[in-house]
Coordinates of C-alpha atoms in Angstrom, one line a residue:
Chain A
M1 CA 0.3 -0.1 -0.1
T2 CA 1.8 3.5 -0.8
R3 CA 0.9 6.1 1.5
A4 CA -0.1 9.9 0.2
T5 CA 2.9 12.1 1.3
I6 CA 2.2 14.2 3.9
T7 CA 3.4 17.4 5.1
A8 CA 3.6 18.3 8.6
I9 CA 5.2 21.3 11.0
I10 CA 6.4 20.5 14.4
V11 CA 5.7 23.6 17.0
D12 CA 7.4 23.5 20.2
D13 CA 9.5 26.1 22.4
E14 CA 12.6 23.7 23.1
M15 CA 14.8 23.0 20.6
L16 CA 15.5 19.1 21.9
A17 CA 11.5 18.4 21.9
R18 CA 11.5 19.4 18.1
S19 CA 14.5 17.7 17.4
I20 CA 13.3 14.2 18.8
I21 CA 9.8 14.4 16.6
R22 CA 12.2 15.2 13.3
E23 CA 14.3 12.0 14.4
Y24 CA 11.2 9.6 15.1
L25 CA 9.7 10.6 11.6
A26 CA 13.2 9.8 9.7
A27 CA 11.8 5.9 9.9
R28 CA 8.7 7.6 8.1
P29 CA 9.8 9.0 4.7
E30 CA 6.4 10.0 3.3
V31 CA 6.1 12.4 6.2
T32 CA 8.2 15.9 5.0
V33 CA 8.9 18.4 7.8
V34 CA 8.2 21.8 6.2
A35 CA 8.7 24.2 9.2
E36 CA 9.6 23.7 13.0
C37 CA 7.9 26.9 14.4
A38 CA 9.7 27.7 18.6
N39 CA 6.3 29.6 19.4
G40 CA 2.8 30.0 18.7
F41 CA 3.3 33.2 16.4
E42 CA 5.5 31.5 14.0
A43 CA 2.8 28.3 13.8
V44 CA -0.3 30.6 13.0
K45 CA 2.0 32.4 10.3
A46 CA 3.6 28.8 9.0
V47 CA 0.0 27.1 8.9
A48 CA -1.7 30.0 6.8
E49 CA 1.6 30.2 4.5
L50 CA 2.1 26.4 4.3
K51 CA -0.9 24.9 4.7
P52 CA 0.5 21.8 5.9
D53 CA -1.5 18.3 6.7
L54 CA -0.4 17.7 10.0
M55 CA 0.9 19.9 13.1
F56 CA 2.8 18.7 15.9
L57 CA 1.7 21.1 18.6
D58 CA 3.2 21.7 22.0
I59 CA 0.2 23.3 24.5
Q60 CA 2.4 25.2 26.9
M61 CA 4.4 28.1 24.8
P62 CA 5.3 31.5 25.1
K63 CA 2.7 34.3 23.6
L64 CA 0.4 31.9 22.3
S65 CA -1.2 28.1 24.0
G66 CA -1.4 25.5 21.5
F67 CA -5.1 26.2 21.9
E68 CA -4.5 29.7 20.9
V69 CA -3.2 28.6 17.9
I70 CA -6.1 26.3 16.5
E71 CA -8.4 29.1 17.7
L72 CA -6.5 31.4 15.1
L73 CA -6.2 29.2 12.3
E74 CA -9.1 29.4 10.2
T75 CA -8.5 25.7 8.9
P76 CA -6.2 24.1 11.0
P77 CA -4.9 20.9 10.1
A78 CA -4.6 17.6 11.6
V79 CA -2.9 17.7 15.2
V80 CA -1.2 15.9 17.1
F81 CA -0.5 17.1 20.3
V82 CA 2.9 17.2 22.4
T83 CA 2.9 17.9 26.0
A84 CA 4.6 17.2 29.2
F85 CA 1.2 18.1 30.9
D86 CA -2.0 15.6 31.0
Q87 CA -4.4 17.8 32.1
Y88 CA -5.3 18.9 28.7
A89 CA -5.7 15.7 27.4
V90 CA -10.3 16.1 27.9
Q91 CA -9.7 19.7 26.1
A92 CA -7.3 18.2 22.9
F93 CA -10.6 15.5 22.5
N94 CA -12.5 18.2 21.9
V95 CA -10.8 19.8 19.7
H96 CA -10.8 16.6 17.6
A97 CA -6.8 16.2 17.8
V98 CA -5.8 12.9 16.3
D99 CA -3.9 12.0 19.5
Y100 CA -2.1 13.3 22.4
L101 CA 1.7 12.4 23.4
L102 CA 2.9 12.8 26.9
K103 CA 6.5 13.6 26.7
P104 CA 8.5 11.5 27.1
Y105 CA 7.3 8.7 24.6
T106 CA 8.9 6.2 22.4
Q107 CA 9.1 5.9 18.8
E108 CA 6.4 3.2 18.5
R109 CA 3.8 5.4 20.2
F110 CA 5.0 8.1 18.2
L111 CA 4.6 6.0 15.0
E112 CA 0.9 5.1 16.6
A113 CA -0.2 8.3 16.6
L114 CA 1.0 8.9 12.7
E115 CA -0.7 5.8 11.7
H116 CA -3.8 7.7 13.3
V117 CA -2.9 10.6 11.4
Q118 CA -3.1 8.6 7.9
Q119 CA -6.3 7.1 8.8
R120 CA -7.6 10.6 9.8
L121 CA -6.1 12.2 6.5
A122 CA -7.1 8.9 4.3
A123 CA -11.1 9.1 5.5
A124 CA -10.6 12.5 3.6
A125 CA -13.6 13.7 6.0
P126 CA -14.4 17.4 6.0
P127 CA -11.9 19.4 7.9
P128 CA -12.9 18.6 11.6
P129 CA -15.1 21.6 13.4
V130 CA -12.3 22.7 15.9
K131 CA -12.0 26.6 15.9
A132 CA -15.2 26.3 17.8
A133 CA -14.1 23.9 20.7
A134 CA -10.7 25.5 20.6
E135 CA -12.5 28.9 21.3
E136 CA -14.1 27.0 24.4
A137 CA -10.8 25.4 25.3
V138 CA -8.9 28.4 25.7
S139 CA -11.8 30.4 27.6
A140 CA -12.3 27.3 30.0
Q141 CA -10.4 29.7 32.1
Q142 CA -13.0 32.0 32.3
P143 CA -13.5 34.9 31.9
L144 CA -11.4 36.0 28.5
E145 CA -8.5 37.6 29.4
R146 CA -7.3 38.7 26.0
L147 CA -8.6 38.5 22.4
L148 CA -6.8 37.4 19.6
I149 CA -7.2 38.6 16.5
K150 CA -5.3 37.5 13.3
E151 CA -4.6 40.3 10.5
G152 CA -2.8 38.6 7.8
S153 CA 0.2 36.9 9.2
K154 CA -0.1 38.6 12.2
V155 CA -1.2 38.0 15.8
L156 CA -2.8 40.6 18.0
I157 CA -3.3 40.0 21.5
I158 CA -5.8 42.5 23.0
P159 CA -6.0 42.1 26.9
A160 CA -9.8 42.6 27.8
E161 CA -9.5 45.5 29.9
K162 CA -8.2 47.6 26.6
I163 CA -11.1 46.9 24.8
D164 CA -13.7 49.8 24.5
Y165 CA -16.9 47.8 22.5
I166 CA -17.4 45.3 20.2
E167 CA -19.4 45.6 17.1
A168 CA -20.9 42.8 15.1
Q169 CA -20.6 43.1 11.4
D170 CA -22.2 39.9 9.6
D171 CA -20.2 37.1 10.4
Y172 CA -17.6 39.4 11.8
I173 CA -16.7 41.4 15.2
A174 CA -15.2 44.4 14.8
V175 CA -13.2 45.2 18.4
R176 CA -12.9 48.5 19.1
A177 CA -9.1 49.3 20.8
E178 CA -6.8 52.2 21.6
G179 CA -8.4 53.8 18.8
K180 CA -8.4 51.1 15.9
S181 CA -10.8 48.7 14.5
H182 CA -10.1 44.9 14.5
L183 CA -12.1 42.5 12.7
K184 CA -12.3 39.3 14.0
M185 CA -14.3 36.4 12.3
Q186 CA -16.4 35.1 15.3
R187 CA -20.3 35.6 16.4
L188 CA -20.7 38.2 19.1
S189 CA -23.3 36.2 21.0
A190 CA -20.3 33.6 21.4
L191 CA -17.8 36.4 22.6
E192 CA -20.5 37.5 24.8
T193 CA -21.0 34.4 26.7
Q194 CA -17.1 34.4 27.4
L195 CA -16.5 38.0 28.2
D196 CA -16.5 39.1 31.9
P197 CA -20.3 39.7 32.8
R198 CA -18.8 42.6 35.1
R199 CA -17.3 44.8 32.4
F200 CA -18.4 43.8 29.3
V201 CA -22.3 44.5 28.5
R202 CA -24.7 43.5 25.3
I203 CA -26.0 47.1 24.9
H204 CA -27.5 46.2 21.9
R205 CA -27.9 43.5 19.4
S206 CA -25.0 44.6 17.7
Y207 CA -23.2 45.7 20.5
I208 CA -20.9 45.0 23.8
L209 CA -19.3 47.7 25.4
N210 CA -16.5 47.9 27.9
I211 CA -18.8 49.6 31.1
E212 CA -15.7 51.4 32.5
R213 CA -15.5 53.4 28.7
L214 CA -19.1 54.7 29.5
A215 CA -19.4 58.8 30.3
K216 CA -23.4 59.2 30.3
I217 CA -26.6 57.5 28.7
E218 CA -28.6 59.8 26.7
L219 CA -32.1 59.4 26.3
Y220 CA -32.9 61.1 22.7
A221 CA -36.4 59.2 21.7
K222 CA -39.0 57.7 23.5
D223 CA -37.7 54.0 24.8
S224 CA -34.3 55.1 22.8
R225 CA -31.0 55.7 24.4
V226 CA -27.8 56.3 23.2
A227 CA -24.4 55.3 25.3
V228 CA -21.9 58.2 25.0
L229 CA -18.4 57.0 25.5
K230 CA -15.6 58.6 27.2
D231 CA -14.2 59.4 23.5
A232 CA -17.6 61.0 22.5
T233 CA -18.3 58.3 20.8
Q234 CA -22.0 57.0 20.3
L235 CA -23.5 53.6 20.4
P236 CA -27.0 52.7 20.4
V237 CA -29.0 51.2 23.8
S238 CA -31.7 48.8 23.5
R239 CA -34.2 48.6 26.2
T240 CA -33.0 45.2 27.4
G241 CA -29.6 46.3 27.1
Y242 CA -30.5 49.6 29.4
D243 CA -32.3 47.5 32.1
K244 CA -28.8 45.4 31.8
L245 CA -27.0 48.7 32.2
K246 CA -29.5 49.8 34.9
D247 CA -28.6 46.3 37.1
L248 CA -24.8 46.9 36.5
L249 CA -24.4 50.5 37.5
Chain B
M1 CA -12.2 2.4 78.8
H2 CA -12.7 1.0 82.2
P3 CA -9.2 -0.5 83.4
I4 CA -10.6 -3.4 84.7
L5 CA -14.0 -4.1 83.0
S6 CA -12.4 -3.5 79.6
D7 CA -10.2 -7.1 80.5
R8 CA -11.4 -9.8 80.8
K9 CA -8.4 -11.5 82.4
K10 CA -8.0 -8.5 85.1
H11 CA -11.7 -9.1 85.6
L12 CA -11.9 -12.3 86.6
L13 CA -7.9 -11.5 88.6
Y14 CA -10.0 -8.6 90.5
L15 CA -12.8 -10.8 91.3
S16 CA -10.6 -13.7 92.7
I17 CA -8.7 -11.2 95.2
W18 CA -12.0 -10.3 96.3
S19 CA -13.3 -13.6 97.1
A20 CA -9.9 -14.3 98.8
V21 CA -11.0 -11.4 101.2
G22 CA -14.1 -13.0 101.2
V23 CA -13.3 -16.2 102.4
L24 CA -10.8 -14.9 105.5
A25 CA -14.3 -12.8 106.4
A26 CA -16.2 -16.1 106.4
F27 CA -14.0 -17.2 108.6
L28 CA -14.0 -14.7 111.2
L29 CA -17.3 -14.3 111.1
S30 CA -18.0 -18.3 112.0
S31 CA -15.6 -18.2 114.8
L32 CA -17.2 -14.8 116.0
Q33 CA -20.8 -15.6 115.4
T34 CA -21.0 -19.6 116.3
I35 CA -21.9 -20.1 112.3
P36 CA -21.1 -23.2 110.4
V37 CA -18.0 -22.2 108.4
A38 CA -20.1 -23.5 105.3
V39 CA -22.6 -20.8 106.2
A40 CA -20.3 -18.2 106.4
L41 CA -19.1 -18.9 103.6
L42 CA -21.7 -18.7 101.4
A43 CA -22.9 -15.4 102.7
A44 CA -19.7 -13.6 102.8
V45 CA -18.0 -14.5 99.3
P46 CA -21.2 -13.3 97.2
L47 CA -21.2 -10.5 99.2
L48 CA -17.4 -9.3 98.9
L49 CA -17.9 -10.3 95.4
I50 CA -20.9 -8.0 94.8
Y51 CA -18.9 -5.4 96.7
G52 CA -16.1 -5.9 94.2
E53 CA -18.1 -5.1 91.4
I54 CA -19.9 -2.3 93.0
N55 CA -16.4 -0.7 93.7
L56 CA -15.6 -0.8 90.0
T57 CA -18.0 2.4 89.9
S58 CA -15.2 4.5 91.4
W59 CA -13.9 4.8 88.0
Y60 CA -16.9 6.1 86.7
L61 CA -16.9 8.5 89.5
S62 CA -13.1 9.8 89.2
R63 CA -13.9 10.6 85.2
A64 CA -17.1 12.4 86.1
F65 CA -14.9 14.7 88.6
P66 CA -11.7 14.8 87.8
L67 CA -9.1 16.3 90.0
V68 CA -7.9 19.4 88.1
K69 CA -11.2 20.5 87.2
T70 CA -13.2 19.5 90.2
P71 CA -12.5 21.9 93.8
I72 CA -11.0 19.3 96.6
M73 CA -14.0 20.1 98.8
V74 CA -16.7 18.7 96.3
V75 CA -14.3 15.8 95.3
L76 CA -13.8 15.0 99.0
S77 CA -17.7 15.8 99.9
V78 CA -18.6 13.6 96.7
A79 CA -15.9 10.5 97.8
A80 CA -17.7 11.0 101.5
M81 CA -21.3 10.6 100.0
S82 CA -20.6 7.7 97.7
A83 CA -19.1 5.9 100.0
V84 CA -21.9 6.1 102.5
I85 CA -24.5 5.3 100.3
V86 CA -22.3 2.4 98.9
S87 CA -21.8 0.9 101.7
A88 CA -25.5 1.5 102.9
L89 CA -26.2 -0.5 99.9
W90 CA -24.0 -3.0 100.7
A91 CA -25.4 -3.6 104.0
A92 CA -29.0 -3.8 102.6
I93 CA -27.7 -6.5 100.0
G94 CA -25.7 -8.2 103.2
W95 CA -28.9 -8.0 105.2
G96 CA -30.7 -9.9 102.5
M97 CA -28.2 -12.6 102.0
I98 CA -27.5 -13.4 106.1
T99 CA -31.3 -13.6 106.2
L100 CA -31.8 -15.8 103.4
A101 CA -28.6 -17.7 104.6
A102 CA -29.7 -18.5 107.9
D103 CA -33.1 -19.1 106.2
L104 CA -31.6 -22.0 104.0
F105 CA -29.5 -23.8 106.9
D106 CA -32.1 -23.2 109.6
V107 CA -29.8 -21.2 111.7
S108 CA -31.0 -18.9 114.1
L109 CA -29.9 -15.6 114.2
S110 CA -30.0 -13.0 117.4
P111 CA -31.2 -9.9 116.2
F112 CA -28.7 -8.1 118.0
S113 CA -25.9 -9.8 116.0
T114 CA -27.6 -9.4 112.8
A115 CA -27.2 -5.7 113.2
Q116 CA -24.2 -6.0 114.8
S117 CA -22.9 -8.0 111.3
L118 CA -24.6 -5.5 109.4
L119 CA -22.9 -2.6 111.0
I120 CA -19.3 -4.5 110.5
I121 CA -20.0 -4.6 106.8
F122 CA -21.0 -0.6 106.8
I123 CA -18.3 0.2 108.5
T124 CA -15.7 -2.0 106.4
G125 CA -17.6 -0.7 103.3
V126 CA -16.8 2.7 103.9
P127 CA -13.0 2.6 104.0
F128 CA -13.1 0.0 100.7
F129 CA -14.7 2.3 98.9
V130 CA -12.6 5.1 99.4
I131 CA -9.4 3.3 99.0
S132 CA -10.9 2.3 95.5
L133 CA -11.7 5.4 94.5
A134 CA -8.4 6.9 95.2
V135 CA -7.1 4.1 93.5
A136 CA -9.4 5.1 90.4
Y137 CA -8.0 8.6 90.9
L138 CA -4.5 7.5 90.7
V139 CA -5.1 5.2 87.4
S140 CA -6.8 8.0 85.6
A141 CA -4.3 10.5 86.3
F142 CA -1.7 8.1 84.8
E143 CA -4.3 7.4 81.7
Q144 CA -4.3 10.9 81.4
S145 CA -0.9 11.8 81.6
T146 CA 0.0 9.1 78.3
E147 CA -3.1 10.0 76.4
S148 CA -1.8 13.8 76.6
E149 CA 1.9 12.6 75.8
R150 CA 0.3 11.1 72.7
D151 CA -1.4 14.2 72.2
V152 CA 2.0 15.9 71.8
F153 CA 3.1 13.1 69.8
E154 CA 0.6 13.3 67.2
A155 CA 0.7 16.8 67.0
R156 CA 4.1 16.8 66.5
L157 CA 3.4 13.8 63.7
L158 CA 1.0 15.9 61.9
A159 CA 3.5 18.7 61.6
Q160 CA 5.9 16.8 60.3
N161 CA 3.4 15.1 57.7
A162 CA 2.6 18.4 56.4
E163 CA 6.2 19.6 56.1
L164 CA 6.5 16.1 54.4
K165 CA 3.4 17.1 51.9
A166 CA 5.1 20.2 51.1
L167 CA 8.4 19.2 50.4
R168 CA 7.2 16.4 48.1
M169 CA 5.5 19.7 46.4
Q170 CA 8.5 21.4 46.0
I171 CA 10.1 19.6 42.7
D172 CA 7.2 20.1 39.9
P173 CA 6.9 16.3 38.9
H174 CA 6.8 17.9 34.8
F175 CA 10.3 19.4 35.4
L176 CA 10.8 15.6 35.5
F177 CA 8.9 14.8 32.4
N178 CA 10.4 17.6 30.5
S179 CA 13.8 16.4 31.3
L180 CA 13.3 13.1 30.3
N181 CA 12.2 14.0 27.1
S182 CA 15.4 16.0 26.4
I183 CA 17.4 13.2 27.5
S184 CA 15.3 11.4 25.2
A185 CA 16.2 13.5 22.3
L186 CA 20.0 13.7 23.1
T187 CA 20.5 10.2 23.0
A188 CA 20.1 10.1 19.1
S189 CA 22.0 13.6 18.7
D190 CA 24.4 13.4 21.3
P191 CA 24.5 10.4 23.7
R192 CA 27.3 11.8 25.7
M193 CA 25.4 15.1 26.9
A194 CA 22.2 12.9 27.3
R195 CA 25.1 10.7 29.6
T196 CA 25.5 14.0 31.7
M197 CA 21.8 15.2 31.9
T198 CA 20.6 11.6 33.1
T199 CA 23.3 12.1 36.1
M200 CA 23.0 15.7 36.6
L201 CA 19.5 14.6 37.0
A202 CA 20.3 11.9 39.3
D203 CA 22.4 14.1 41.5
F204 CA 19.8 16.9 41.8
F205 CA 16.9 14.5 42.9
R206 CA 19.2 12.6 45.2
K207 CA 20.8 16.1 46.8
S208 CA 17.3 17.1 46.8
L209 CA 16.1 13.8 48.8
S210 CA 18.9 14.4 51.4
Y211 CA 18.5 18.0 51.8
G212 CA 14.7 17.5 52.1
A213 CA 14.9 14.9 55.1
K214 CA 16.8 17.7 56.9
E215 CA 15.4 20.5 59.0
N216 CA 17.6 23.2 57.7
I217 CA 20.6 23.4 55.6
P218 CA 23.4 26.1 55.2
L219 CA 22.4 28.5 52.0
R220 CA 25.5 27.2 50.6
E221 CA 23.6 23.6 49.7
E222 CA 20.2 25.6 49.2
L223 CA 22.4 27.4 46.4
S224 CA 24.2 25.0 44.8
L225 CA 20.7 23.0 44.5
L226 CA 19.4 25.6 42.9
N227 CA 22.3 26.0 40.5
D228 CA 22.1 22.1 39.8
Y229 CA 18.5 22.4 39.1
L230 CA 19.1 25.3 36.7
A231 CA 22.0 23.8 35.1
I232 CA 19.3 21.0 34.0
E233 CA 16.9 23.7 32.5
R234 CA 19.4 25.1 30.8
I235 CA 19.8 22.0 28.5
R236 CA 16.3 22.2 27.8
F237 CA 15.8 25.9 27.0
G238 CA 19.5 26.6 25.5
E239 CA 20.1 30.3 24.9
R240 CA 16.9 31.3 26.6
L241 CA 18.2 30.8 30.2
A242 CA 20.9 32.4 31.7
V243 CA 21.6 31.9 35.4
S244 CA 23.2 34.4 37.9
I245 CA 23.6 33.5 41.4
T246 CA 25.6 35.7 44.1
A247 CA 25.7 35.9 47.9
Q248 CA 27.2 38.3 50.4
P249 CA 29.7 36.8 52.3
G250 CA 28.4 35.0 55.3
A251 CA 25.0 35.1 54.0
D252 CA 25.8 31.4 52.6
E253 CA 26.4 29.9 56.0
A254 CA 22.8 31.0 57.2
A255 CA 20.4 28.3 58.0
V256 CA 17.5 27.8 55.6
P257 CA 14.6 25.7 55.4
P258 CA 15.7 22.9 53.0
L259 CA 14.3 23.5 49.2
I260 CA 12.4 27.3 50.3
L261 CA 14.0 28.4 46.8
Q262 CA 13.0 26.0 44.8
P263 CA 9.0 26.6 44.1
L264 CA 10.8 30.2 43.4
A265 CA 13.0 29.5 40.7
E266 CA 10.5 26.8 38.8
N267 CA 7.8 30.1 39.3
A268 CA 10.8 32.3 37.4
I269 CA 11.5 29.2 35.2
K270 CA 8.0 28.6 34.0
H271 CA 7.0 32.6 33.9
G272 CA 10.4 34.1 32.8
I273 CA 11.9 31.4 30.6
A274 CA 8.9 28.9 29.0
D275 CA 6.9 31.7 28.7
S276 CA 9.2 34.1 26.7
L277 CA 10.4 34.5 23.0
T278 CA 13.6 35.4 24.1
G279 CA 13.9 34.2 27.6
G280 CA 16.4 36.2 30.1
T281 CA 18.6 36.0 32.9
I282 CA 17.0 34.1 36.6
S283 CA 19.2 35.9 38.9
V284 CA 19.0 35.0 42.9
N285 CA 21.0 36.9 45.5
A286 CA 21.6 36.5 49.1
Q287 CA 22.2 39.5 51.4
L288 CA 22.3 40.0 55.3
K289 CA 20.3 43.0 57.1
N290 CA 19.4 43.8 60.5
G291 CA 20.0 39.9 61.4
R292 CA 17.9 38.6 58.7
L293 CA 18.8 37.1 55.7
F294 CA 17.2 38.3 52.2
V295 CA 17.6 36.1 49.3
T296 CA 15.8 37.5 46.1
V297 CA 14.8 35.6 42.7
E298 CA 14.6 37.8 39.8
N299 CA 13.2 36.8 36.1
P300 CA 12.0 38.8 33.4
V301 CA 8.2 38.7 32.4
D302 CA 6.7 38.9 28.8
G303 CA 3.2 40.9 29.5
D304 CA 1.7 38.8 26.9
A305 CA 1.9 35.5 28.3
P306 CA -0.7 33.0 28.3
K307 CA -2.2 33.0 31.7
K308 CA -2.0 29.2 33.2
K309 CA -3.6 27.2 35.5
G310 CA -1.9 26.9 39.1
A311 CA 0.1 29.9 39.2
G312 CA 1.2 30.9 42.4
M313 CA 0.8 27.7 43.7
G314 CA 4.7 27.7 44.2
V315 CA 4.7 30.8 45.8
E316 CA 1.8 30.4 48.5
I317 CA 3.7 27.1 49.7
V318 CA 6.9 29.1 50.0
R319 CA 5.0 32.1 52.0
Q320 CA 3.4 29.1 54.3
R321 CA 6.3 27.2 55.2
L322 CA 7.9 30.5 56.2
R323 CA 4.8 31.4 58.1
A324 CA 4.9 28.4 60.0
L325 CA 8.2 28.2 60.9
Y326 CA 9.3 31.7 61.5
G327 CA 5.8 33.9 62.4
N328 CA 6.1 37.4 61.8
N329 CA 9.9 37.0 61.4
G330 CA 10.0 35.3 57.9
D331 CA 7.5 36.0 54.9
L332 CA 7.9 35.8 51.3
R333 CA 6.8 39.3 49.7
T334 CA 6.6 39.7 45.5
G335 CA 5.6 42.3 42.6
S336 CA 7.1 43.0 39.7
A337 CA 8.4 46.3 38.0
D338 CA 9.1 47.5 34.4
G339 CA 8.9 43.7 32.9
V340 CA 11.1 41.9 35.9
F341 CA 9.0 40.1 38.3
Q342 CA 10.7 39.8 42.0
A343 CA 10.1 37.4 45.0
V344 CA 12.1 38.5 48.0
L345 CA 11.8 36.1 51.1
F346 CA 13.4 36.8 54.4
L347 CA 13.8 34.9 57.5
P348 CA 15.6 35.6 60.8
L349 CA 19.5 34.6 60.7
E350 CA 20.5 31.4 62.3
H351 CA 23.1 29.1 61.9
R352 CA 22.8 25.4 61.5
S353 CA 22.9 23.8 64.9

């Protein structure tokens, strides 16, 4: 049986941890390593540019965790987690990881994982819906403390306290922070559940507001109000949004 | 637990002593009252056995009115009253038995000699009960002293267990897993280095076990252990980790609890090096000031680092240990400024005894 060629990237902040994967892969010439990444930023960039079939992914890394990397990818490749921590196994299962290798591991165990990858790829199933689960895995440590946004091959990390407000725009959300808007493909309602409810309020069908930016609320027609922010921006407030604001203030 | 009733053998021995007393009393009775010996035995032995059993209650009295908590006047009046009541009860039983025995063997008793016998029973009963109460007090005092000794011992054992548990948590097991993974990688690429790292790891664990068993160690040893640990991590992190360990002359002889710095160093690795793209220097510095030892552990921090579960556990354990050992004289302060995290530990300057 001939095996199809598989392109892979290795993501681990430790050089030795990457080298062992490369060494084990020598036994499988059909797998080509197209990139080695020492952190999550590089991984997001490499996947976007090289579109590999497979990603060996560490979890605890500088800047971005392994789950955050998956969350940022539009179409994540098949993922094999490689980590010394066993406590993420359930989350890894939820993001449809193909396998979960616990450091240190033998070559037999590694090749078994590779076997699973080949089965998964041969099944030619549609790309597993890992993104939403990854968002969940990331926000498992609720509330969300930072928002990750990919702009081209660049990754932005926006701490929650720097966000002014978030606006829904079709399938996207526009995150307003420090005078700039950043687009992210996510639904406003999904984000609403992840944010700290003591700080962020859904004031309107299309707006989530960081209440620390609020200067005042003005009535401009019957049952219709606007929130005026400290930088004079005006946002519409719905009736239920106004009730929520009243409860909080 | 009653010291006699709880043990069948002791109880039998106790009753046999009372039977012997009963036999003696029977001979005395028969010679005094011209009653056949058999009749006297039948009356006296059961009577004294019953009294023996009654006297066992003195134990409960000694428990109900412990000497340390009860005023002596109360103890004395309780003793006197209970002795009188018990003896009266005994005399009443005695009267019943003497009458029964006389009926059975058809012996006629003069009312006078019966009254005399009852009086004798009552008068001997009082001191017997007082003596048994005194013995009960002695036994409970002895039991209580061994109990309080055991309490002290148990408390010490608990404290030691807590300390041992703390020590076990000093070294993060993931350090071992990651190190073994590095060794596994080196086995192919640099076998000599793999061997070196294996030995370093073994040395580190051996040392930490032997230091951990001690109450305190000189800072010099603690710092050398830290150096071993960081040397292993340097193989794992490569150029991302630089280490600087310094101590003011004299400071390295100060006594410290073993592995007290280990969680701080692990913290520095986890948040300063593992979470940072470029890494940096972990610096450890020891100073003496105003009769105290100050140890500072510093590491760079990356503001973008993802938050981790269980962060701050190690720091909290160090703080708890210091407070348990030194009260207000030892503590850990942490803070960060300008991208540097700092943990300052202080404790009273002592030297190893």
